[in-house]
């Protein structure tokens, strides 16, 4: 039987349940593990991290919405990532990591041989955290880095932090998707990002939903799309003070470019993400236990 997935949301997990999950991890029968918003004891979290460290098959790990709730848990997760070699996608959205927590995780993230997608949305990050993240986006000719990065809803990041990120993205040889939705960027930072997108040779998806943009920055983005060939295929501008006409013009131009590339390969399916500020909100318990096979591409997250 092909490896499958375990997906639970908002549940209080017993020791027996965690033991079963760990057995599946260590036996190599689990590729996707999602414990979004689940509650488990510190002892069981430590056991879970041990299972992750020994798993030969785990491709995607979702610990969104407060599962990594303390510095001790961050350290335990970092230790497990040092040993793990299979993980490709890590979702930590809505955990109160702050810059200090990311500093604990960063060495393991930087040295992981397979990690391609990282969600640090709503993690209370600031400029120091962004400096660490830039190290996960190595420049052209360097080691492989992240292909997908989510930094949604981290309002403490300043213009300086976003400028550092823009430079790193512009020179990255890997990053394909950048999600910055629900950050108070404004037109100034968005204009700076337009230069970043025009310079990038890899960026295909940029999410700027709910980032305080107006027609001023939208016009700059339109000029960029019109006059500078880029790999960009999707630019999300909803929930901003931008006219529908400008949004449609940008979408039409990007659609034209995507149609031209249809014959050269498929566009990677994007996982469903958490949106907005959620780390302090609860969620209703819901469970999905699957044993069916999963494809070889990056596994799509299921929103529950």
PDB file of C-alpha atoms in Angstrom, residues 58-277:
ATOM      1  CA  UNK A  58       7.087  12.234   5.884  1.00  0.00           C
ATOM      2  CA  UNK A  59       6.796  14.865   3.145  1.00  0.00           C
ATOM      3  CA  UNK A  60       4.442  17.441   4.671  1.00  0.00           C
ATOM      4  CA  UNK A  61       4.005  18.455   8.330  1.00  0.00           C
ATOM      5  CA  UNK A  62       1.256  20.847   9.427  1.00  0.00           C
ATOM      6  CA  UNK A  63       1.489  22.149  13.008  1.00  0.00           C
ATOM      7  CA  UNK A  64      -0.541  25.304  12.369  1.00  0.00           C
ATOM      8  CA  UNK A  65      -2.500  27.280  14.956  1.00  0.00           C
ATOM      9  CA  UNK A  66      -0.687  27.035  18.250  1.00  0.00           C
ATOM     10  CA  UNK A  67       0.618  23.465  18.308  1.00  0.00           C
ATOM     11  CA  UNK A  68       4.205  24.725  18.771  1.00  0.00           C
ATOM     12  CA  UNK A  69       3.294  26.823  21.779  1.00  0.00           C
ATOM     13  CA  UNK A  70       6.516  27.162  23.803  1.00  0.00           C
ATOM     14  CA  UNK A  71      10.261  27.585  23.460  1.00  0.00           C
ATOM     15  CA  UNK A  72      10.738  24.003  24.643  1.00  0.00           C
ATOM     16  CA  UNK A  73       8.527  22.734  21.819  1.00  0.00           C
ATOM     17  CA  UNK A  74      10.430  24.863  19.310  1.00  0.00           C
ATOM     18  CA  UNK A  75      13.686  23.281  20.484  1.00  0.00           C
ATOM     19  CA  UNK A  76      12.205  19.794  20.236  1.00  0.00           C
ATOM     20  CA  UNK A  77      10.935  20.471  16.714  1.00  0.00           C
ATOM     21  CA  UNK A  78      14.341  21.842  15.716  1.00  0.00           C
ATOM     22  CA  UNK A  79      16.035  18.698  17.031  1.00  0.00           C
ATOM     23  CA  UNK A  80      13.667  16.506  15.008  1.00  0.00           C
ATOM     24  CA  UNK A  81      14.325  18.505  11.839  1.00  0.00           C
ATOM     25  CA  UNK A  82      18.070  18.063  12.275  1.00  0.00           C
ATOM     26  CA  UNK A  83      17.575  14.289  12.034  1.00  0.00           C
ATOM     27  CA  UNK A  84      14.786  14.177   9.438  1.00  0.00           C
ATOM     28  CA  UNK A  85      15.728  13.940   5.749  1.00  0.00           C
ATOM     29  CA  UNK A  86      12.400  13.529   3.935  1.00  0.00           C
ATOM     30  CA  UNK A  87      10.337  16.615   4.833  1.00  0.00           C
ATOM     31  CA  UNK A  88       9.527  18.981   1.955  1.00  0.00           C
ATOM     32  CA  UNK A  89       6.786  21.229   3.396  1.00  0.00           C
ATOM     33  CA  UNK A  90       6.509  22.644   6.927  1.00  0.00           C
ATOM     34  CA  UNK A  91       3.463  24.649   8.062  1.00  0.00           C
ATOM     35  CA  UNK A  92       3.840  26.618  11.306  1.00  0.00           C
ATOM     36  CA  UNK A  93       1.209  29.305  10.668  1.00  0.00           C
ATOM     37  CA  UNK A  94      -0.298  30.852  13.789  1.00  0.00           C
ATOM     38  CA  UNK A  95       2.367  29.752  16.283  1.00  0.00           C
ATOM     39  CA  UNK A  96       3.862  32.460  18.560  1.00  0.00           C
ATOM     40  CA  UNK A  97       7.446  31.777  17.481  1.00  0.00           C
ATOM     41  CA  UNK A  98       8.700  35.368  17.432  1.00  0.00           C
ATOM     42  CA  UNK A  99      12.246  36.072  16.272  1.00  0.00           C
ATOM     43  CA  UNK A 100      13.750  34.157  19.199  1.00  0.00           C
ATOM     44  CA  UNK A 101      11.873  30.993  18.286  1.00  0.00           C
ATOM     45  CA  UNK A 102      12.824  31.261  14.630  1.00  0.00           C
ATOM     46  CA  UNK A 103      16.453  31.664  15.712  1.00  0.00           C
ATOM     47  CA  UNK A 104      16.184  28.281  17.463  1.00  0.00           C
ATOM     48  CA  UNK A 105      14.695  26.673  14.349  1.00  0.00           C
ATOM     49  CA  UNK A 106      16.883  28.371  11.774  1.00  0.00           C
ATOM     50  CA  UNK A 107      19.966  26.086  11.870  1.00  0.00           C
ATOM     51  CA  UNK A 108      17.800  23.019  11.270  1.00  0.00           C
ATOM     52  CA  UNK A 109      15.853  24.757   8.497  1.00  0.00           C
ATOM     53  CA  UNK A 110      19.014  25.980   6.790  1.00  0.00           C
ATOM     54  CA  UNK A 111      20.661  22.543   6.814  1.00  0.00           C
ATOM     55  CA  UNK A 112      17.633  20.442   5.883  1.00  0.00           C
ATOM     56  CA  UNK A 113      18.344  18.692   2.577  1.00  0.00           C
ATOM     57  CA  UNK A 114      14.766  18.492   1.256  1.00  0.00           C
ATOM     58  CA  UNK A 115      12.743  21.429   2.637  1.00  0.00           C
ATOM     59  CA  UNK A 116      11.159  23.463  -0.175  1.00  0.00           C
ATOM     60  CA  UNK A 117       8.033  25.060   1.339  1.00  0.00           C
ATOM     61  CA  UNK A 118       7.759  26.981   4.629  1.00  0.00           C
ATOM     62  CA  UNK A 119       4.737  28.732   6.177  1.00  0.00           C
ATOM     63  CA  UNK A 120       5.638  31.226   8.923  1.00  0.00           C
ATOM     64  CA  UNK A 121       2.471  33.293   8.639  1.00  0.00           C
ATOM     65  CA  UNK A 122       1.099  34.909  11.816  1.00  0.00           C
ATOM     66  CA  UNK A 123       4.175  33.896  13.840  1.00  0.00           C
ATOM     67  CA  UNK A 124       4.842  37.325  15.415  1.00  0.00           C
ATOM     68  CA  UNK A 125       8.038  37.780  13.422  1.00  0.00           C
ATOM     69  CA  UNK A 126      10.034  41.002  13.133  1.00  0.00           C
ATOM     70  CA  UNK A 127      13.044  42.268  11.218  1.00  0.00           C
ATOM     71  CA  UNK A 128      15.487  39.900  12.933  1.00  0.00           C
ATOM     72  CA  UNK A 129      13.358  36.982  11.809  1.00  0.00           C
ATOM     73  CA  UNK A 130      13.394  38.274   8.241  1.00  0.00           C
ATOM     74  CA  UNK A 131      17.200  38.397   8.302  1.00  0.00           C
ATOM     75  CA  UNK A 132      17.217  34.704   9.207  1.00  0.00           C
ATOM     76  CA  UNK A 133      14.691  33.887   6.488  1.00  0.00           C
ATOM     77  CA  UNK A 134      16.836  35.623   3.871  1.00  0.00           C
ATOM     78  CA  UNK A 135      19.472  33.004   4.582  1.00  0.00           C
ATOM     79  CA  UNK A 136      16.980  30.356   3.405  1.00  0.00           C
ATOM     80  CA  UNK A 137      16.845  32.070  -0.012  1.00  0.00           C
ATOM     81  CA  UNK A 138      20.423  31.654  -1.274  1.00  0.00           C
ATOM     82  CA  UNK A 139      21.477  33.651  -4.338  1.00  0.00           C
ATOM     83  CA  UNK A 140      22.076  32.268  -7.807  1.00  0.00           C
ATOM     84  CA  UNK A 141      24.776  29.636  -7.923  1.00  0.00           C
ATOM     85  CA  UNK A 142      24.522  28.798  -4.217  1.00  0.00           C
ATOM     86  CA  UNK A 143      22.904  25.791  -2.534  1.00  0.00           C
ATOM     87  CA  UNK A 144      19.201  25.001  -3.127  1.00  0.00           C
ATOM     88  CA  UNK A 145      16.727  26.965  -1.010  1.00  0.00           C
ATOM     89  CA  UNK A 146      12.998  27.436  -0.456  1.00  0.00           C
ATOM     90  CA  UNK A 147      10.653  27.374  -3.431  1.00  0.00           C
ATOM     91  CA  UNK A 148       7.601  28.573  -1.496  1.00  0.00           C
ATOM     92  CA  UNK A 149       7.558  31.027   1.429  1.00  0.00           C
ATOM     93  CA  UNK A 150       4.561  32.317   3.391  1.00  0.00           C
ATOM     94  CA  UNK A 151       4.941  35.341   5.684  1.00  0.00           C
ATOM     95  CA  UNK A 152       1.292  36.393   5.976  1.00  0.00           C
ATOM     96  CA  UNK A 153       0.109  38.516   8.894  1.00  0.00           C
ATOM     97  CA  UNK A 154       3.409  39.462  10.541  1.00  0.00           C
ATOM     98  CA  UNK A 155       2.708  43.178  11.098  1.00  0.00           C
ATOM     99  CA  UNK A 156       5.818  43.834  13.237  1.00  0.00           C
ATOM    100  CA  UNK A 157       8.088  43.545  10.185  1.00  0.00           C
ATOM    101  CA  UNK A 158       9.200  47.039   9.128  1.00  0.00           C
ATOM    102  CA  UNK A 159      10.162  48.551   5.791  1.00  0.00           C
ATOM    103  CA  UNK A 160      13.784  47.600   6.498  1.00  0.00           C
ATOM    104  CA  UNK A 161      12.868  43.952   6.913  1.00  0.00           C
ATOM    105  CA  UNK A 162      10.795  43.855   3.738  1.00  0.00           C
ATOM    106  CA  UNK A 163      13.617  45.583   1.827  1.00  0.00           C
ATOM    107  CA  UNK A 164      16.031  42.851   2.913  1.00  0.00           C
ATOM    108  CA  UNK A 165      13.555  40.185   1.839  1.00  0.00           C
ATOM    109  CA  UNK A 166      12.986  41.851  -1.549  1.00  0.00           C
ATOM    110  CA  UNK A 167      16.719  41.806  -2.257  1.00  0.00           C
ATOM    111  CA  UNK A 168      16.979  38.136  -1.263  1.00  0.00           C
ATOM    112  CA  UNK A 169      13.995  37.149  -3.428  1.00  0.00           C
ATOM    113  CA  UNK A 170      15.290  39.131  -6.410  1.00  0.00           C
ATOM    114  CA  UNK A 171      18.557  37.185  -6.326  1.00  0.00           C
ATOM    115  CA  UNK A 172      17.168  33.783  -5.310  1.00  0.00           C
ATOM    116  CA  UNK A 173      17.536  30.973  -7.828  1.00  0.00           C
ATOM    117  CA  UNK A 174      14.724  28.928  -6.288  1.00  0.00           C
ATOM    118  CA  UNK A 175      11.749  30.822  -4.869  1.00  0.00           C
ATOM    119  CA  UNK A 176       8.560  30.409  -6.920  1.00  0.00           C
ATOM    120  CA  UNK A 177       5.813  31.517  -4.516  1.00  0.00           C
ATOM    121  CA  UNK A 178       5.822  34.397  -2.018  1.00  0.00           C
ATOM    122  CA  UNK A 179       2.772  34.993   0.181  1.00  0.00           C
ATOM    123  CA  UNK A 180       2.792  38.348   2.002  1.00  0.00           C
ATOM    124  CA  UNK A 181      -0.951  38.833   2.463  1.00  0.00           C
ATOM    125  CA  UNK A 182      -2.404  40.723   5.438  1.00  0.00           C
ATOM    126  CA  UNK A 183       0.741  42.679   6.232  1.00  0.00           C
ATOM    127  CA  UNK A 184       0.543  46.514   6.402  1.00  0.00           C
ATOM    128  CA  UNK A 185       2.820  47.043   3.404  1.00  0.00           C
ATOM    129  CA  UNK A 186       1.322  50.100   1.727  1.00  0.00           C
ATOM    130  CA  UNK A 187       2.284  51.581  -1.625  1.00  0.00           C
ATOM    131  CA  UNK A 188       5.930  52.299  -0.760  1.00  0.00           C
ATOM    132  CA  UNK A 189       6.828  48.697   0.055  1.00  0.00           C
ATOM    133  CA  UNK A 190       4.688  47.388  -2.818  1.00  0.00           C
ATOM    134  CA  UNK A 191       6.607  49.599  -5.252  1.00  0.00           C
ATOM    135  CA  UNK A 192       9.839  48.174  -3.896  1.00  0.00           C
ATOM    136  CA  UNK A 193       8.444  44.678  -4.431  1.00  0.00           C
ATOM    137  CA  UNK A 194       7.693  45.535  -8.066  1.00  0.00           C
ATOM    138  CA  UNK A 195      11.433  46.035  -8.602  1.00  0.00           C
ATOM    139  CA  UNK A 196      12.033  42.695  -6.883  1.00  0.00           C
ATOM    140  CA  UNK A 197       9.547  40.893  -9.162  1.00  0.00           C
ATOM    141  CA  UNK A 198      10.971  42.529 -12.283  1.00  0.00           C
ATOM    142  CA  UNK A 199      14.442  41.306 -11.268  1.00  0.00           C
ATOM    143  CA  UNK A 200      13.472  37.763 -10.300  1.00  0.00           C
ATOM    144  CA  UNK A 201      13.905  34.955 -12.809  1.00  0.00           C
ATOM    145  CA  UNK A 202      11.850  32.444 -10.828  1.00  0.00           C
ATOM    146  CA  UNK A 203       8.967  34.119  -8.943  1.00  0.00           C
ATOM    147  CA  UNK A 204       5.615  32.882 -10.288  1.00  0.00           C
ATOM    148  CA  UNK A 205       3.102  33.676  -7.513  1.00  0.00           C
ATOM    149  CA  UNK A 206       2.901  36.814  -5.339  1.00  0.00           C
ATOM    150  CA  UNK A 207       0.042  37.231  -2.839  1.00  0.00           C
ATOM    151  CA  UNK A 208      -0.526  40.827  -1.690  1.00  0.00           C
ATOM    152  CA  UNK A 209      -4.115  40.428  -0.504  1.00  0.00           C
ATOM    153  CA  UNK A 210      -5.132  42.886   2.197  1.00  0.00           C
ATOM    154  CA  UNK A 211      -1.822  44.751   2.337  1.00  0.00           C
ATOM    155  CA  UNK A 212      -3.035  48.368   2.204  1.00  0.00           C
ATOM    156  CA  UNK A 213      -2.324  49.014  -1.469  1.00  0.00           C
ATOM    157  CA  UNK A 214      -3.948  51.679  -3.643  1.00  0.00           C
ATOM    158  CA  UNK A 215      -4.116  52.461  -7.339  1.00  0.00           C
ATOM    159  CA  UNK A 216      -0.677  54.096  -7.109  1.00  0.00           C
ATOM    160  CA  UNK A 217       1.187  50.866  -6.470  1.00  0.00           C
ATOM    161  CA  UNK A 218      -1.205  48.921  -8.707  1.00  0.00           C
ATOM    162  CA  UNK A 219      -0.270  51.191 -11.618  1.00  0.00           C
ATOM    163  CA  UNK A 220       3.423  50.497 -10.976  1.00  0.00           C
ATOM    164  CA  UNK A 221       2.702  46.761 -10.895  1.00  0.00           C
ATOM    165  CA  UNK A 222       0.745  47.078 -14.139  1.00  0.00           C
ATOM    166  CA  UNK A 223       3.648  48.907 -15.798  1.00  0.00           C
ATOM    167  CA  UNK A 224       5.982  46.176 -14.591  1.00  0.00           C
ATOM    168  CA  UNK A 225       3.827  43.407 -16.036  1.00  0.00           C
ATOM    169  CA  UNK A 226       3.399  45.279 -19.325  1.00  0.00           C
ATOM    170  CA  UNK A 227       7.005  46.249 -19.926  1.00  0.00           C
ATOM    171  CA  UNK A 228       9.250  43.717 -18.223  1.00  0.00           C
ATOM    172  CA  UNK A 229       9.033  40.002 -19.017  1.00  0.00           C
ATOM    173  CA  UNK A 230       8.933  37.962 -15.811  1.00  0.00           C
ATOM    174  CA  UNK A 231       7.886  34.398 -14.903  1.00  0.00           C
ATOM    175  CA  UNK A 232       5.029  35.852 -12.806  1.00  0.00           C
ATOM    176  CA  UNK A 233       1.746  33.986 -13.346  1.00  0.00           C
ATOM    177  CA  UNK A 234      -0.400  35.071 -10.395  1.00  0.00           C
ATOM    178  CA  UNK A 235      -0.591  38.382  -8.520  1.00  0.00           C
ATOM    179  CA  UNK A 236      -3.265  38.501  -5.796  1.00  0.00           C
ATOM    180  CA  UNK A 237      -4.496  42.046  -5.083  1.00  0.00           C
ATOM    181  CA  UNK A 238      -7.929  41.507  -3.511  1.00  0.00           C
ATOM    182  CA  UNK A 239      -8.951  43.292  -0.285  1.00  0.00           C
ATOM    183  CA  UNK A 240      -7.002  46.415  -1.298  1.00  0.00           C
ATOM    184  CA  UNK A 241      -8.133  49.891  -2.336  1.00  0.00           C
ATOM    185  CA  UNK A 242      -7.442  49.108  -5.994  1.00  0.00           C
ATOM    186  CA  UNK A 243      -9.955  49.619  -8.778  1.00  0.00           C
ATOM    187  CA  UNK A 244     -11.436  46.508 -10.352  1.00  0.00           C
ATOM    188  CA  UNK A 245     -10.338  47.816 -13.738  1.00  0.00           C
ATOM    189  CA  UNK A 246      -6.660  47.889 -12.739  1.00  0.00           C
ATOM    190  CA  UNK A 247      -6.902  44.483 -11.121  1.00  0.00           C
ATOM    191  CA  UNK A 248      -8.474  43.059 -14.270  1.00  0.00           C
ATOM    192  CA  UNK A 249      -5.847  44.600 -16.553  1.00  0.00           C
ATOM    193  CA  UNK A 250      -3.079  42.993 -14.511  1.00  0.00           C
ATOM    194  CA  UNK A 251      -4.886  39.649 -14.395  1.00  0.00           C
ATOM    195  CA  UNK A 252      -5.468  39.685 -18.158  1.00  0.00           C
ATOM    196  CA  UNK A 253      -1.813  40.375 -18.912  1.00  0.00           C
ATOM    197  CA  UNK A 254      -0.675  37.586 -16.611  1.00  0.00           C
ATOM    198  CA  UNK A 255      -3.232  35.219 -18.125  1.00  0.00           C
ATOM    199  CA  UNK A 256      -1.859  35.926 -21.594  1.00  0.00           C
ATOM    200  CA  UNK A 257       1.611  34.919 -20.443  1.00  0.00           C
ATOM    201  CA  UNK A 258       0.290  31.777 -18.770  1.00  0.00           C
ATOM    202  CA  UNK A 259      -1.544  30.706 -21.933  1.00  0.00           C
ATOM    203  CA  UNK A 260       1.680  31.009 -23.887  1.00  0.00           C
ATOM    204  CA  UNK A 261       3.424  28.646 -21.441  1.00  0.00           C
ATOM    205  CA  UNK A 262       0.674  26.014 -21.243  1.00  0.00           C
ATOM    206  CA  UNK A 263       2.428  23.843 -23.751  1.00  0.00           C
ATOM    207  CA  UNK A 264       5.657  23.804 -21.738  1.00  0.00           C
ATOM    208  CA  UNK A 265       4.330  22.100 -18.598  1.00  0.00           C
ATOM    209  CA  UNK A 266       1.761  22.229 -15.834  1.00  0.00           C
ATOM    210  CA  UNK A 267       1.455  24.960 -13.219  1.00  0.00           C
ATOM    211  CA  UNK A 268       2.077  23.483  -9.773  1.00  0.00           C
ATOM    212  CA  UNK A 269      -1.055  23.240  -7.641  1.00  0.00           C
ATOM    213  CA  UNK A 270      -0.885  25.599  -4.660  1.00  0.00           C
ATOM    214  CA  UNK A 271      -1.821  24.311  -1.187  1.00  0.00           C
ATOM    215  CA  UNK A 272      -4.733  25.881   0.689  1.00  0.00           C
ATOM    216  CA  UNK A 273      -3.352  28.289   3.299  1.00  0.00           C
ATOM    217  CA  UNK A 274      -4.431  29.937   6.521  1.00  0.00           C
ATOM    218  CA  UNK A 275      -5.480  33.527   5.836  1.00  0.00           C
ATOM    219  CA  UNK A 276      -5.346  36.498   8.187  1.00  0.00           C
ATOM    220  CA  UNK A 277      -4.629  36.663  11.935  1.00  0.00           C
TER     221      UNK A 277
END
